Amino acid sequence: MHTLLTRTGRSVAGLAVLLTAALGAGMAPATAASGAAPPSTAPAAHSTAHTMGPGTDYATDDPFTSSRTNWFRQDRFGMFIHFGSYANWEGEYRRPDGTVCRNAEWIKRECAIPMDAYEKQAATFNPADFDAKAVAQAAKDAGMRYIVITAKHHEGYAMWPTKANSWNLHDHSAFDKNRDILAELKAATTAAGIKLGFYYSIWDWHDPDFANPATFPKYEQRMYAQLKELVGGYDPDLLWFDGEWSADHPTNPWTANDGERLEAYLHGLKPGLVVNNRVGKRRVVDGDYGTPEQEIPSSPVDGQLWESCMTLNDHWGYARYDQNWKSSTTLIRNLLATASRSGNYLLNVGPDAHGRLPRPAVDRLKQMGDWLRTAGQGEAVYGAGYGGLVEEPAWGSVSRKGDKLYAAVTRWPSGGAALHLRARTAFDVRAARVLDSGQKVRVVKAGDGYDLTPGGAATNGTATVIELTVNPGPTSPVGSGKGLKEEIFDNADLSGTPKITRVDPTVNHSWKFTGSPDRSIPADRFSIRWSGTIEPRRSETYTFTTVSDDMTRVWIDGKLVIDSWSPHEPRVDKGQLSLTAGTRHTIRIDYAEQTGEAHMKLLWSGPGQAQQIVPTRQLYAS
Ligand code: FHN
């Protein structure tokens, strides 16, 4: 068993033993969904379902296509809730000298509130009006399909009756000790058919062991114990980590190695869990999806699913004075743009000191839901993704779902002018209609694409959706491949005779720091050559994407498509090539791991092909 050294050199076994001590000392989960007590043996920091060490590969599926992430890719739209003891300040701290400092969830740090004063204020926190059913209904009315609530933000204050410490809503507040708002929200979201996730900050301003490198492992034990309480006690669908970055006051020692251990532990607790990339160091190789914040990427993100989180006003936590609310038009257009680039939109609300959602927020969310429910306009969002077949137009956004393109027009043409769509590949338009209108739409081939000429006015001031029924062009049948020939060398330069030769179903690997392609292969200094043929299903220009660490090269039909043959940190490389449907194109991939992390994934995408790990059925060993 590979002994994994933590940052302080403590073996994981040691950490596991300490963890048992922590759990054994009455720190059992507040309520285990299954009622199961912590295991009698040390719940290793990495469970047997995800052992660590040579032979471990953390890439258990393709997040772009797996059933595990399907709900996330279909739902597209979620509610973020920032709620903690900071809400009790309502965004304002009056210093002893009478001056006023303003912030929301960062108020303790940004306003330098002494810890005793901060704890004193928390002791009066009483969100008695928090109504989980009303929150779930507000999300449902908005058309949101999942909720992520802060279980613990940087302040370290737990919003559930944790046994790990007494700095929490149950033990340190004026709140009803018989209530558990996370349990209430779990029940309400389950009843409403909405998924539930928890935000958890790694960075902890309150825990004394966090700030001390010598005792950080003790903080880590409490963190693992709390996460076990959350997963075991509330069965969340998703964990949204934050506070992973290098910071001071207190210094944040979190490393990618720590993230590897934590992610393995969590998937040992619940294999189906969806986890964001801030479990590690917010990179393309961490967790299941990227987390751009307060921005919407201008195109689909390479190599990873993604979700843009955004405030409704200018603060995540509640700030009484912040009335700078985004309009529902802006919010709906943000959602449409996000979905048209295969992203999710996580829109934030901050309950006040009493636990109530601000009315301006609830009103805007309702307006969003009304638009989504009108004439099936939500079809442009739910389960929809990158338009692909066409370039994104200046007059709106285009998402695709099967044989439908949804052109969401935000700048309606005047005087019978046409809306032009530039085609990225050959496809036919079989029908066109304006949702929520009986008006005709004339579609004609024009130059490098199509001209759409609607016969009437826009149906609303936010976005009018033209639904196109398309034939995306010839697609050959699913292949019969079993995967590529894989030759594994126990050196870093593909030299000599391969130690292992086998068929690899897909090039989708995350060995991270401790794993490797086989138990007999050490975690460092190994190399792999994949070879065989690749069979595209469409005749078009494919984009090949690698996510690699340390080095890789990809040849197709003898042409070097990706050349990333110098040691590097985890990174994305891309190359393009025109391929012919149903033809077996030769492929060779060279890969080498020097030391440290190891990752190698091969994805493809095209105008008619959504981004995915190249599937097994399209790969052949010869
Ligand atoms: O510091 C936090 C901030 O308070 C908020 O929680 C956002 C939401 O994603 N995340 C961090 C800033 O990136």
mmCIF file of C-alpha atoms in Angstrom, residues 182-354:
data_model
loop_
_atom_site.group_PDB
_atom_site.id
_atom_site.type_symbol
_atom_site.label_atom_id
_atom_site.label_comp_id
_atom_site.label_asym_id
_atom_site.label_seq_id
_atom_site.Cartn_x
_atom_site.Cartn_y
_atom_site.Cartn_z
ATOM 1 C CA LEU A 182 -29.940 22.065 6.123
ATOM 2 C CA ALA A 183 -32.234 19.179 7.022
ATOM 3 C CA GLU A 184 -35.237 21.433 6.373
ATOM 4 C CA LEU A 185 -33.822 22.439 3.000
ATOM 5 C CA LYS A 186 -33.032 18.816 2.136
ATOM 6 C CA ALA A 187 -36.646 17.860 2.824
ATOM 7 C CA ALA A 188 -38.017 20.854 0.898
ATOM 8 C CA THR A 189 -35.798 20.368 -2.163
ATOM 9 C CA THR A 190 -36.548 16.654 -2.243
ATOM 10 C CA ALA A 191 -40.273 17.411 -2.147
ATOM 11 C CA ALA A 192 -39.842 20.038 -4.874
ATOM 12 C CA GLY A 193 -37.777 17.714 -7.086
ATOM 13 C CA ILE A 194 -34.759 20.012 -6.864
ATOM 14 C CA LYS A 195 -31.171 18.776 -6.392
ATOM 15 C CA LEU A 196 -29.238 20.027 -3.346
ATOM 16 C CA GLY A 197 -25.543 20.855 -3.000
ATOM 17 C CA PHE A 198 -23.440 22.257 -0.177
ATOM 18 C CA TYR A 199 -20.787 24.948 -0.425
ATOM 19 C CA TYR A 200 -17.864 24.262 1.913
ATOM 20 C CA SER A 201 -14.942 26.618 2.436
ATOM 21 C CA ILE A 202 -11.546 24.985 2.950
ATOM 22 C CA TRP A 203 -10.136 28.307 4.196
ATOM 23 C CA ASP A 204 -11.301 28.723 7.796
ATOM 24 C CA TRP A 205 -10.829 31.969 9.691
ATOM 25 C CA HIS A 206 -12.048 30.598 13.028
ATOM 26 C CA ASP A 207 -10.447 27.191 13.572
ATOM 27 C CA PRO A 208 -7.193 27.719 15.515
ATOM 28 C CA ASP A 209 -5.595 24.640 13.951
ATOM 29 C CA PHE A 210 -6.148 25.985 10.444
ATOM 30 C CA ALA A 211 -3.774 28.859 10.999
ATOM 31 C CA ASN A 212 -0.991 26.722 12.474
ATOM 32 C CA PRO A 213 0.957 24.548 10.007
ATOM 33 C CA ALA A 214 1.968 22.258 12.862
ATOM 34 C CA THR A 215 -1.637 21.491 13.730
ATOM 35 C CA PHE A 216 -3.243 21.874 10.277
ATOM 36 C CA PRO A 217 -3.776 18.062 10.142
ATOM 37 C CA LYS A 218 -6.090 18.451 13.133
ATOM 38 C CA TYR A 219 -8.111 21.005 11.179
ATOM 39 C CA GLU A 220 -8.092 18.599 8.239
ATOM 40 C CA GLN A 221 -9.503 15.835 10.468
ATOM 41 C CA ARG A 222 -12.325 18.114 11.561
ATOM 42 C CA MET A 223 -12.949 19.083 7.945
ATOM 43 C CA TYR A 224 -13.140 15.409 6.907
ATOM 44 C CA ALA A 225 -15.415 14.715 9.869
ATOM 45 C CA GLN A 226 -17.705 17.606 8.912
ATOM 46 C CA LEU A 227 -17.837 16.533 5.275
ATOM 47 C CA LYS A 228 -18.690 13.021 6.419
ATOM 48 C CA GLU A 229 -21.522 14.529 8.463
ATOM 49 C CA LEU A 230 -22.768 16.482 5.460
ATOM 50 C CA VAL A 231 -22.576 13.600 2.982
ATOM 51 C CA GLY A 232 -23.778 10.966 5.449
ATOM 52 C CA GLY A 233 -26.365 13.142 7.135
ATOM 53 C CA TYR A 234 -27.942 15.022 4.221
ATOM 54 C CA ASP A 235 -27.025 13.048 1.069
ATOM 55 C CA PRO A 236 -26.198 16.056 -1.141
ATOM 56 C CA ASP A 237 -25.924 15.648 -4.902
ATOM 57 C CA LEU A 238 -23.011 18.085 -5.169
ATOM 58 C CA LEU A 239 -20.242 19.667 -3.100
ATOM 59 C CA TRP A 240 -19.128 23.169 -3.991
ATOM 60 C CA PHE A 241 -15.696 23.796 -2.482
ATOM 61 C CA ASP A 242 -14.200 27.240 -2.125
ATOM 62 C CA GLY A 243 -11.365 28.922 -0.266
ATOM 63 C CA GLU A 244 -8.723 26.769 -1.942
ATOM 64 C CA TRP A 245 -6.466 29.605 -3.071
ATOM 65 C CA SER A 246 -3.174 30.715 -1.457
ATOM 66 C CA ALA A 247 -4.138 33.465 0.982
ATOM 67 C CA ASP A 248 -3.039 35.039 4.260
ATOM 68 C CA HIS A 249 -4.730 36.016 7.500
ATOM 69 C CA PRO A 250 -4.794 33.073 7.995
ATOM 70 C CA THR A 251 -2.280 31.541 5.640
ATOM 71 C CA ASN A 252 -3.950 28.921 3.507
ATOM 72 C CA PRO A 253 -1.672 25.887 3.001
ATOM 73 C CA TRP A 254 -4.094 23.931 0.771
ATOM 74 C CA THR A 255 -2.311 22.028 -2.022
ATOM 75 C CA ALA A 256 -3.275 20.003 -5.065
ATOM 76 C CA ASN A 257 -2.110 16.931 -3.130
ATOM 77 C CA ASP A 258 -4.625 17.782 -0.412
ATOM 78 C CA GLY A 259 -7.268 18.085 -3.092
ATOM 79 C CA GLU A 260 -6.405 14.636 -4.462
ATOM 80 C CA ARG A 261 -6.861 13.064 -1.045
ATOM 81 C CA LEU A 262 -10.079 14.929 -0.345
ATOM 82 C CA GLU A 263 -11.653 14.125 -3.709
ATOM 83 C CA ALA A 264 -10.782 10.431 -3.270
ATOM 84 C CA TYR A 265 -12.272 10.453 0.209
ATOM 85 C CA LEU A 266 -15.505 12.056 -0.958
ATOM 86 C CA HIS A 267 -15.964 9.647 -3.865
ATOM 87 C CA GLY A 268 -15.326 6.870 -1.395
ATOM 88 C CA LEU A 269 -18.216 8.221 0.667
ATOM 89 C CA LYS A 270 -20.510 8.762 -2.318
ATOM 90 C CA PRO A 271 -19.301 7.678 -5.788
ATOM 91 C CA GLY A 272 -22.089 9.607 -7.517
ATOM 92 C CA LEU A 273 -21.161 12.949 -5.963
ATOM 93 C CA VAL A 274 -20.522 15.884 -8.310
ATOM 94 C CA VAL A 275 -17.640 18.063 -7.096
ATOM 95 C CA ASN A 276 -16.371 21.418 -8.405
ATOM 96 C CA ASN A 277 -12.756 22.218 -9.255
ATOM 97 C CA ARG A 278 -12.106 24.205 -6.068
ATOM 98 C CA VAL A 279 -11.737 20.883 -4.203
ATOM 99 C CA GLY A 280 -8.160 21.129 -5.504
ATOM 100 C CA LYS A 281 -6.635 24.272 -6.938
ATOM 101 C CA ARG A 282 -9.380 25.391 -9.340
ATOM 102 C CA ARG A 283 -7.753 23.756 -12.396
ATOM 103 C CA VAL A 284 -8.999 21.774 -15.362
ATOM 104 C CA VAL A 285 -7.874 18.552 -13.649
ATOM 105 C CA ASP A 286 -9.642 19.175 -10.351
ATOM 106 C CA GLY A 287 -13.148 17.916 -9.679
ATOM 107 C CA ASP A 288 -15.849 17.629 -12.338
ATOM 108 C CA TYR A 289 -16.317 21.216 -13.465
ATOM 109 C CA GLY A 290 -14.784 24.659 -13.735
ATOM 110 C CA THR A 291 -16.170 27.616 -11.770
ATOM 111 C CA PRO A 292 -15.819 30.989 -13.527
ATOM 112 C CA GLU A 293 -17.161 33.638 -11.168
ATOM 113 C CA GLN A 294 -19.056 36.859 -11.976
ATOM 114 C CA GLU A 295 -18.315 36.259 -15.662
ATOM 115 C CA ILE A 296 -19.546 34.122 -18.546
ATOM 116 C CA PRO A 297 -16.864 32.531 -20.759
ATOM 117 C CA SER A 298 -17.206 33.647 -24.385
ATOM 118 C CA SER A 299 -17.213 30.056 -25.680
ATOM 119 C CA PRO A 300 -17.433 26.480 -24.422
ATOM 120 C CA VAL A 301 -14.710 25.666 -21.889
ATOM 121 C CA ASP A 302 -12.121 23.128 -23.081
ATOM 122 C CA GLY A 303 -11.619 19.886 -21.211
ATOM 123 C CA GLN A 304 -14.130 20.336 -18.403
ATOM 124 C CA LEU A 305 -17.784 21.067 -17.701
ATOM 125 C CA TRP A 306 -18.351 24.535 -16.286
ATOM 126 C CA GLU A 307 -20.724 26.630 -14.206
ATOM 127 C CA SER A 308 -20.694 30.417 -13.903
ATOM 128 C CA CYS A 309 -21.701 31.707 -10.467
ATOM 129 C CA MET A 310 -22.994 35.262 -10.154
ATOM 130 C CA THR A 311 -24.581 37.641 -7.680
ATOM 131 C CA LEU A 312 -28.016 39.152 -8.275
ATOM 132 C CA ASN A 313 -26.805 42.475 -6.834
ATOM 133 C CA ASP A 314 -23.197 43.242 -5.837
ATOM 134 C CA HIS A 315 -22.833 40.997 -2.804
ATOM 135 C CA TRP A 316 -22.938 37.241 -2.126
ATOM 136 C CA GLY A 317 -24.012 37.602 1.493
ATOM 137 C CA TYR A 318 -26.853 39.894 2.559
ATOM 138 C CA ALA A 319 -26.091 43.653 2.512
ATOM 139 C CA ARG A 320 -29.033 45.813 3.529
ATOM 140 C CA TYR A 321 -27.890 48.813 1.485
ATOM 141 C CA ASP A 322 -27.125 46.948 -1.757
ATOM 142 C CA GLN A 323 -30.086 47.612 -4.045
ATOM 143 C CA ASN A 324 -28.110 47.307 -7.257
ATOM 144 C CA TRP A 325 -30.165 44.407 -8.584
ATOM 145 C CA LYS A 326 -29.596 43.081 -12.088
ATOM 146 C CA SER A 327 -32.705 43.195 -14.292
ATOM 147 C CA SER A 328 -34.485 39.977 -15.173
ATOM 148 C CA THR A 329 -33.680 40.752 -18.827
ATOM 149 C CA THR A 330 -29.971 40.761 -18.042
ATOM 150 C CA LEU A 331 -30.310 37.599 -15.972
ATOM 151 C CA ILE A 332 -32.270 35.704 -18.636
ATOM 152 C CA ARG A 333 -29.821 36.749 -21.351
ATOM 153 C CA ASN A 334 -26.947 35.612 -19.111
ATOM 154 C CA LEU A 335 -28.643 32.242 -18.684
ATOM 155 C CA LEU A 336 -29.216 31.867 -22.440
ATOM 156 C CA ALA A 337 -25.616 32.807 -23.252
ATOM 157 C CA THR A 338 -24.337 30.356 -20.636
ATOM 158 C CA ALA A 339 -26.453 27.454 -21.905
ATOM 159 C CA SER A 340 -25.483 28.211 -25.519
ATOM 160 C CA ARG A 341 -21.848 27.565 -24.515
ATOM 161 C CA SER A 342 -22.691 24.341 -22.624
ATOM 162 C CA GLY A 343 -22.411 25.992 -19.211
ATOM 163 C CA ASN A 344 -24.516 26.166 -16.061
ATOM 164 C CA TYR A 345 -25.652 29.376 -14.366
ATOM 165 C CA LEU A 346 -25.591 29.473 -10.553
ATOM 166 C CA LEU A 347 -27.362 32.651 -9.485
ATOM 167 C CA ASN A 348 -26.979 33.835 -5.895
ATOM 168 C CA VAL A 349 -29.385 35.029 -3.212
ATOM 169 C CA GLY A 350 -28.350 36.150 0.310
ATOM 170 C CA PRO A 351 -30.955 35.724 3.059
ATOM 171 C CA ASP A 352 -31.091 38.486 5.684
ATOM 172 C CA ALA A 353 -30.488 38.211 9.444
ATOM 173 C CA HIS A 354 -33.940 36.684 9.905
#
